[in-house]
Amino acid sequence: MSLTQTAATDSPAIGTPTEHVVGRLDEIPMGEGRTYVVAGVQVAVFRLRDGSLHATQAACPHAGGPLADGQTDVDVLVCPLHLYAYRWSDGGSSGGAGPLRLFPVREQDGDLLVTA
Amino acid sequence: MRGPEFRVLGGRPEGVTSLHVDDELETRSRIVVVGNGMAGARFVEEVLDRGGDEQFCITVLGDEPHGNYNRIMLSPVLAGESHEDEIVLNSHDWYADNGVTLRAGVRAERIDTAAKQVHADDGSVTPYDHLVLATGSYSFVPPMNGVRKDDGSLLPGVYGFRTIDETRAMLEATGRCRRAVVMGGGLLGLEAARALQGHGLQVELVHAMPWLMNAQLDAEAGAILKRSVESLGITVHLDVLATEVLGTEHVEGVVLKDGRRLDCDLLVVAAGVRPHTDVAVRSGLEVERAIVVDDQLRTDDPDVYAIGECAQHRGSVYGLVAPAWEHAKVLADVLTGTDPDAEYTGSRTATKLKVAGVDVAVMGVSTPERDDDEFLVISEPKRGVHLSVVIRDDKLVGATLLGDTRKVAFLTQAFDRGAPLPEERIRLLVDLSDGAAEMGVAEMPADSQICNCNGVSKGDICGAVADGCGSVGAVMDRTRAGKGCGSCKSLVKQIVEWAADGEVTEDASASWYVPGIPLAKPELMAAIREQDLRSVSAVFAALAPAGKEDAKSKMGLTSLLKLIWGADFVPQKDGEFINDRVHANIQRDGTFSVVPQMKGGVTTPAQLRRIADVAEKYEVPMVKVTGGQRIDLLGVRKEDLPAMWSDLGMPSGYAYGKSMRTVKTCVGSDFCRFGLDDSTQLGIDLETRFQGIESPAKIKMAVVGCPRNCAEAYVKDVGVVAVGGGKWEVYVGGAAGATVRKGDLLATVSSAQEVMTLTGRFLQYYRENGNWLERTYDFVPRVGLEAIRAVLADDEACTDLDAGIQRSIDAYTDPWGQDAGEPATPGQFRTSLPLVDLPMVPVR
C-alpha cells in the first residue's frame, strides 16, 4: 500500500484551468484549512490570520498527509504527519520534500474562488 | 638561511603589496597591526567581516616575509605529512584583494606613542590612529654554554621550532643528520621528536621537569605518555637540564647536568616560548610577563592594543590559538563599533591534539585543588590510557584524556558551558552501555544512520556543516536530523561540533521556549502575565519579532497559556495541533485513533461490550490493547469521531496530547498475594485528579503494590511503589521509550493522600519549569533531584504549586463530551482528503 498513490487525484484535470466557486469564506476558521473538490481535484484552502488565502494540493507530497489538518503561519504550511514545512511563496520546503502544487484562490462576496 | 631557493610562502614573487591611494586623499582612520601571525591576521579578518574596510585603512607589518600561515600545522609539515602550501591561511594576494597593505619582512622597532608613529627596521615611519600589537612569542633558548656563537646567533645545527623558516631548515637538515636531541618535553618538543624520528633520525628527548607535558598532565598521566613515546623508539631523559652545547662550527652534542654526554648533529630547542615584548618595552608600554591589557585589549596607551600571545590579560598569558581568536573578535567589535562595549573576560582553554601519535585532550585544571573537589581517575597504563576529571560544585573544572579522547565532545561542552553532569560521574569518562551510539563520533563511518526517524546519516550532517550550516539548529533544519522522536539530538550535536571543529555558533534560539518568540520560558511566562496575553495570536502580536506568527511555535504556546490561565485561556483552534483540534491521534493515512479513558487500566464488561459494539458499527480496522492498559480503536475517519464518542459514552483518554495520559496499575493488595497496598485505587485516584492536565510533554504514570514492579512504575514520569506499612515510594524522571532510565526516588511518604499532593507539586513544578517537549527524564537530571527536593521542602513554593495545579484541575472538561454534540469550529470533523477512500491502514 502506498499512500502517495493519491498523487493521481491531485493532478489537474486536462483542459484549460477555470475559476470555480468552492464554498464560503466563513467555512474556514482563521488560521486553518479545509479541503474542497475542484474540477475533480482535491484542493486544500487556507485562510490565514493576516486575511490572505492560499490553496494547495490536499495530500502531502512526502507521504500523503492531510495538509488541511496542518498548522500555518504567514510563511509556511506545516504537514501534521512529519512536520515538513512548505512555503506559500513557491511550494518548496527546506527539508527537500515537494514542491507543493499551488492554486490561485480569491474571495468575492464571501465566496471562495479557486482556479484549477 | 635565505638561499637562492628561498620562497615566500603564500606570496607573490616580489612579495609586495597592493596599490593604494595617496595618504592625503585617505579619509579613513588608520589601523596598523604589528605582527602577521595567527592573532594579527585573524584580527584583520574580523575587522573586514564587520565591514571595517569602509572605516579603516589597514596596514600590517610582519617580521616574516611570508603571507599568513597556520603555525599550529608546522608539526605535520616537519613530519612530512603536510606540504607547506597547505598551511597558508592568507596569501599576499588575499591582502591585496582586500585592500590591506601587508609589509612583510619588516620588523617594527619602536613606537612613538606621542606622535602615533611606528618606526621599523627598514627606516620607515608609519602613522596610525589605532595600533594593534600582535607580536606573538619566540622560542625560549635556555642559557647553555656554547649554544650561541660570538655574534649571538645560534650555533649551526641548533634550531628553535616556531616559524616556517626554522621548520624548512630542520627538514633540510634531516637529509644529512643521524642523531637528534630535542630539548623540551612539552607539546612542541614531543611533536618535533616524533617528526624527526619519522625521518629516520635517532632521537633523544631531554626534559627538565619530572614528567612529560607537565603543564597539562599530572605525574601519572605523564608517566603513561612517556611509555607511549618510548614505545615509538624515542629515548626520554627526565628531570635533567642540559648545561652545555658541544661543537664549534656545528653542534656535536649536549652535556647534561649530571655529566652525561649525548651526541647529536641536530639540536631542537623547544623549551617553551616567551612573549615578544621588546617593541612594547622600548616604547614605554606597561609590560609584566607580557603586554598588560584591560578587558578591551587596550594597553596603558589608549590607542594601542595588544592581542594574542603577547598580551597579558588579568594576569594570564595564553599560548593557544583559541584565546587569540577571541581577542581578535572582541577588539574588532570594539574598534569597528559593532559592539563598542564588547569585553574579553578571559578564556577557558581546552585543547585536543595528537602528540607523538597519542591522542591527548586537556582542559582546565589537571588535579584537585580544594578539599571538596571531586576527582575521578581511570588509569590503564598497559593500554596507554589515562583519563581524569576534576569537578567543583557540580561543574567540570578540568579534564585530562590521554590515549582515548572519545568523550572529549561532551566534556568540552560541559567545561565551556557548565552543562549539567551525570550524577554517576563515571559516565563522564566511559559509556556504561554498549551500542553504535556510544562509539566516538570521529570513528563512526559516514554512512552510519544517526537519526532513525528521518534517515539522516553522519555524512548528511557533515555535508550540511560543510555547506555552511553554522549551528546545531541550522543543521537540524536542513537535514531534519533530530526532528523526529528527538532521542538522537545530543548525538547530532556532537557530530556537528566535531564536523565544525569547534566553530559552532551557539543557537541563540536554543534557550527560547518556542522558536518564534525570543524569550526563555520564565521571561515568556512573566511577559504573558504582565501584558495579560490570553490567546496565541495575542502572544505573537505582542512578543514575536515584528508581531509575526510562527506555525511551529503555536502548539507550545497553547500549552503554556493553558497552564498560566486555566479556564481563562482564550482558545484558538489554529493554535492547536490536529490531535488537539479533534481530540484523537492522527495516523499515517490521515485517519485517527480513539482511546477511551480507562482509569488505572480497570474496565467493566459493560464498557467492553460498548467498545465492541462501537468497533463493529464503525468498521474499526484494528482494536488493540495499548501499553498504557487501555483499548485503542485505530483507523477511524475524522468525520466519524463525534458519533463514536457519543456511542461510547466514555471520556477521552488523552492518548494524543502533550498531557497526562494514563496511570498503569497492578492488581495490588485486593487480589495479589504479594501486594502490600491498594495500588489499583491509588492509580484510579491519580488519574481522576490529573486527567488531561497539559504539560511540556506527555506524562505517563504507574502505581505498583510491591517492588516486583508489574506495572513498570520505576520507568515512568511519575512512578509510585508500595513498600509496606502504608508507605509509598515516589519515583520521578523514569523512562522506557527511546531513552530508558530508572526514575529517581523523590521521597517516601506515609499515605496515599501524600502521594497525591507530592505528585501534584512535582507535576506543577515540571509544567512551570520544563522546556517545551522536554520529558521528565531529561528535566529531572537537568534541574537535579536535590533542587527539586529543595523546592518541595519550601512551604511557600508548595502553596503556589498547589494553587497552580488546582487551577488546571478546575479547568478540566472532557473534550469528547464537549465537542461531540456541537463542533467547536465549522468543519471541525470534515475530511481533509475527500477523494481518498479512508481508512487505508490494513483492516484486521
XYZ file of N, CA, C and O in Angstrom, chain A residues 1-3 5-6 9 26-27 29-32 34-37 40-42 49 58-59 63-66 68-76 78 80-85 94-95, chain B residues 454 477-480 483 537 548-552 554-555 572-578 581 586-590 592 638 825-836 840-842:
352
model
N 0.839 -1.205 0.000
C 0.000 0.000 0.000
C 0.872 1.252 0.000
O 1.742 1.398 0.836
N 0.607 2.099 -0.938
C 1.363 3.344 -0.947
C 0.415 4.514 -0.764
O -0.605 4.607 -1.438
N 0.781 5.350 0.166
C -0.101 6.491 0.401
C 0.076 7.566 -0.661
O -0.763 8.435 -0.809
N -0.123 7.100 -3.707
C -0.938 6.859 -4.899
C -2.019 7.929 -5.056
O -2.600 8.098 -6.109
N -2.277 8.646 -3.968
C -3.245 9.729 -4.058
C -2.767 10.838 -4.973
O -3.533 11.701 -5.358
N -4.865 11.859 -7.918
C -6.052 12.693 -7.762
C -5.684 14.150 -7.526
O -6.548 15.013 -7.513
N -16.523 31.842 5.315
C -16.725 31.619 6.750
C -16.778 30.138 7.114
O -16.952 29.790 8.271
N -16.620 29.265 6.124
C -16.483 27.840 6.451
C -15.080 27.516 6.978
O -14.848 26.423 7.492
N -12.163 28.411 9.553
C -11.767 29.220 10.714
C -10.405 29.881 10.467
O -9.585 29.355 9.709
N -10.184 31.002 11.143
C -8.928 31.743 10.990
C -7.724 30.829 11.268
O -7.708 30.118 12.272
N -6.760 30.872 10.355
C -5.517 30.123 10.553
C -5.612 28.657 10.176
O -4.624 27.934 10.248
N -6.800 28.194 9.767
C -6.951 26.769 9.455
C -7.154 26.542 7.961
O -7.207 27.487 7.156
N -9.356 23.910 4.944
C -10.397 22.921 4.666
C -10.197 22.445 3.227
O -9.741 23.207 2.370
N -10.578 21.186 2.983
C -10.355 20.634 1.648
C -11.646 20.668 0.827
O -12.739 20.385 1.351
N -11.504 21.027 -0.444
C -12.632 21.026 -1.374
C -12.239 20.198 -2.599
O -11.062 20.041 -2.908
N -13.279 19.703 -3.297
C -13.007 19.037 -4.561
C -13.322 20.035 -5.671
O -14.436 20.562 -5.748
N -12.675 17.854 -10.025
C -12.146 16.502 -9.877
C -10.826 16.416 -9.125
O -10.244 15.345 -9.016
N -10.365 17.541 -8.601
C -9.088 17.555 -7.867
C -9.377 17.998 -6.438
O -10.185 18.904 -6.219
N -8.714 17.358 -5.461
C -8.911 17.832 -4.081
C -7.898 18.934 -3.765
O -6.699 18.759 -3.961
N -4.397 34.296 9.342
C -4.826 35.357 10.255
C -4.547 36.750 9.705
O -5.123 37.720 10.193
N -4.052 18.740 -1.766
C -4.552 18.381 -0.437
C -3.671 17.372 0.273
O -3.639 17.335 1.496
N -2.967 16.513 -0.490
C -2.162 15.466 0.133
C -0.692 15.854 0.080
O -0.190 16.346 -0.933
N 4.349 11.983 2.116
C 3.774 10.685 2.459
C 2.251 10.717 2.477
O 1.614 9.915 3.148
N 1.675 11.675 1.762
C 0.226 11.688 1.604
C -0.552 12.268 2.760
O -1.771 12.108 2.827
N 0.112 12.951 3.684
C -0.576 13.500 4.860
C -1.627 14.541 4.478
O -1.493 15.232 3.469
N -2.696 14.649 5.293
C -3.776 15.604 5.012
C -3.360 17.030 5.361
O -3.404 17.428 6.518
N -4.683 19.908 4.974
C -5.665 20.817 5.591
C -5.684 20.659 7.111
O -6.191 21.522 7.812
N -5.132 19.569 7.623
C -5.022 19.386 9.069
C -3.732 19.988 9.617
O -3.405 19.823 10.789
N -2.961 20.660 8.769
C -1.669 21.189 9.202
C -1.793 22.512 9.931
O -2.885 23.053 10.094
N -0.643 23.032 10.387
C -0.613 24.348 11.040
C 0.034 25.363 10.113
O 0.869 25.003 9.270
N -0.343 26.624 10.259
C 0.085 27.648 9.303
C 0.687 28.856 10.010
O 0.432 29.100 11.177
N 1.502 29.593 9.258
C 1.782 30.988 9.609
C 1.891 31.743 8.295
O 1.558 31.183 7.247
N 2.351 32.978 8.330
C 2.312 33.765 7.087
C 3.319 33.262 6.055
O 3.212 33.591 4.880
N 4.266 32.437 6.473
C 5.276 31.954 5.530
C 5.038 30.521 5.072
O 5.291 30.189 3.927
N 4.611 29.650 5.990
C 4.616 28.223 5.669
C 3.361 27.501 6.137
O 2.608 27.986 6.996
N 2.637 23.639 7.652
C 3.358 22.506 8.229
C 2.454 21.269 8.196
O 1.369 21.271 8.775
N 0.886 17.778 9.159
C 0.746 17.210 10.508
C 1.476 15.882 10.701
O 1.727 15.495 11.839
N 1.810 15.193 9.623
C 2.393 13.853 9.829
C 3.858 13.894 10.197
O 4.281 13.311 11.187
N 4.686 14.552 9.386
C 6.120 14.552 9.669
C 6.705 15.958 9.751
O 7.912 16.145 9.689
N 5.821 16.936 9.840
C 6.197 18.331 10.083
C 7.068 18.943 8.984
O 7.862 19.857 9.251
N 6.935 18.461 7.754
C 7.570 19.187 6.653
C 6.869 20.547 6.518
O 5.644 20.631 6.602
N 7.670 21.594 6.313
C 7.110 22.950 6.208
C 7.226 23.426 4.757
O 8.332 23.484 4.218
N 12.125 23.459 3.146
C 13.552 23.459 3.499
C 14.052 22.033 3.677
O 15.218 21.750 3.506
N 13.146 21.108 3.995
C 13.572 19.718 4.174
C 13.726 18.961 2.868
O 14.110 17.806 2.868
N 14.245 10.141 10.613
C 14.263 10.804 9.323
C 15.385 10.297 8.413
O 15.668 10.906 7.383
N 17.529 21.892 10.872
C 16.541 22.388 9.909
C 16.834 21.852 8.516
O 15.936 21.467 7.781
N 18.109 21.838 8.153
C 18.484 21.430 6.806
C 18.275 19.928 6.602
O 17.699 19.491 5.610
N 18.715 19.125 7.575
C 18.719 17.670 7.364
C 17.505 16.985 7.981
O 17.251 15.831 7.683
N 16.814 17.682 8.878
C 15.708 17.119 9.656
C 16.207 16.137 10.713
O 15.396 15.486 11.375
N 14.625 15.715 14.387
C 13.299 16.322 14.371
C 12.187 15.285 14.481
O 11.021 15.601 14.321
N -2.623 34.190 19.353
C -2.404 35.320 18.436
C -2.020 36.583 19.200
O -1.234 37.392 18.718
N 5.169 38.689 14.197
C 4.957 37.655 13.196
C 4.662 36.301 13.830
O 5.402 35.840 14.692
N 3.577 35.672 13.389
C 3.244 34.360 13.937
C 4.183 33.295 13.378
O 4.819 33.487 12.343
N 4.278 32.158 14.094
C 5.183 31.082 13.686
C 4.482 29.747 13.924
O 4.132 29.420 15.056
N 4.273 29.013 12.815
C 3.476 27.793 12.892
C 4.026 26.823 13.931
O 3.272 26.212 14.688
N 5.356 26.700 13.976
C 5.938 25.675 14.834
C 5.978 26.091 16.306
O 6.416 25.329 17.157
N 3.136 27.441 17.749
C 1.762 27.602 18.230
C 1.382 26.562 19.290
O 0.762 26.887 20.303
N 1.775 25.312 19.052
C 1.368 24.249 19.962
C 1.937 24.475 21.363
O 1.237 24.325 22.370
N -7.850 29.131 20.588
C -7.874 29.380 19.149
C -7.476 28.064 18.498
O -6.386 27.558 18.727
N -8.365 27.499 17.707
C -8.129 26.161 17.162
C -6.858 26.098 16.316
O -6.170 25.080 16.284
N -6.527 27.183 15.591
C -5.334 27.119 14.743
C -4.057 27.137 15.577
O -2.976 26.887 15.054
N -4.201 27.412 16.862
C -3.034 27.330 17.738
C -2.774 25.913 18.211
O -1.809 25.659 18.914
N -3.666 24.996 17.842
C -3.530 23.615 18.306
C -3.041 22.716 17.183
O -3.309 22.950 16.017
N -2.363 21.657 17.563
C -2.011 20.596 16.629
C -3.302 19.833 16.302
O -4.248 19.831 17.085
N -3.331 19.164 15.145
C -4.565 18.497 14.715
C -5.078 17.527 15.776
O -6.291 17.413 15.993
N -7.032 19.477 18.063
C -8.239 20.048 17.454
C -9.372 19.035 17.431
O -10.525 19.398 17.577
N -3.580 11.393 15.139
C -3.571 11.202 13.689
C -2.660 10.038 13.306
O -1.586 9.849 13.874
N -3.100 9.235 12.352
C -2.358 8.061 11.900
C -1.763 8.323 10.515
O -2.078 9.318 9.861
N -0.994 7.381 10.016
C -0.210 7.631 8.806
C -1.060 7.910 7.572
O -0.599 8.548 6.625
N -2.305 7.448 7.536
C -3.131 7.687 6.342
C -4.088 8.850 6.534
O -4.944 9.089 5.679
N -4.004 9.562 7.670
C -4.920 10.661 7.899
C -6.159 10.245 8.687
O -7.014 11.082 8.967
N -7.668 8.430 12.390
C -7.330 8.747 13.776
C -7.493 7.527 14.664
O -8.126 6.538 14.273
N -12.072 10.865 10.379
C -12.285 12.072 11.184
C -13.769 12.374 11.339
O -14.241 12.738 12.420
N -15.662 24.423 15.831
C -15.467 25.329 14.695
C -16.173 24.710 13.488
O -16.407 23.506 13.457
N -16.500 25.531 12.474
C -17.121 24.964 11.279
C -16.201 23.921 10.645
O -15.004 24.146 10.523
N -16.759 22.791 10.287
C -15.970 21.770 9.598
C -14.897 21.137 10.446
O -13.926 20.594 9.926
N -15.034 21.183 11.794
C -14.001 20.614 12.678
C -13.714 19.152 12.337
O -12.573 18.699 12.416
N -14.744 18.431 11.933
C -14.562 16.991 11.681
C -14.734 16.636 10.205
O -14.999 15.495 9.870
N -14.613 17.653 9.313
C -14.711 17.347 7.881
C -13.460 16.629 7.412
O -12.357 16.904 7.877
N -13.595 15.746 6.425
C -12.417 15.055 5.932
C -11.481 16.045 5.246
O -11.921 16.995 4.601
N -10.207 15.791 5.362
C -9.233 16.630 4.669
C -8.738 15.990 3.388
O -7.946 16.575 2.657
N -9.172 14.742 3.134
C -8.777 14.042 1.894
C -10.033 13.407 1.291
O -10.194 12.191 1.284
N -10.940 14.238 0.757
C -12.255 13.726 0.351
C -12.193 12.694 -0.768
O -13.117 11.883 -0.890
N -11.160 12.718 -1.586
C -11.109 11.777 -2.697
C -10.337 10.514 -2.353
O -10.132 9.650 -3.194
N -9.847 10.435 -1.096
C -9.106 9.240 -0.698
C -10.053 8.370 0.124
O -10.734 8.855 1.026
N -6.939 3.700 4.880
C -6.012 2.963 4.021
C -5.097 2.061 4.844
O -4.334 1.296 4.295
N -5.191 2.206 6.170
C -4.429 1.274 7.010
C -5.052 -0.107 6.866
O -6.227 -0.233 6.528
N -4.288 -1.176 7.084
C -4.846 -2.520 6.897
C -5.956 -2.819 7.907
O -5.900 -2.360 9.041
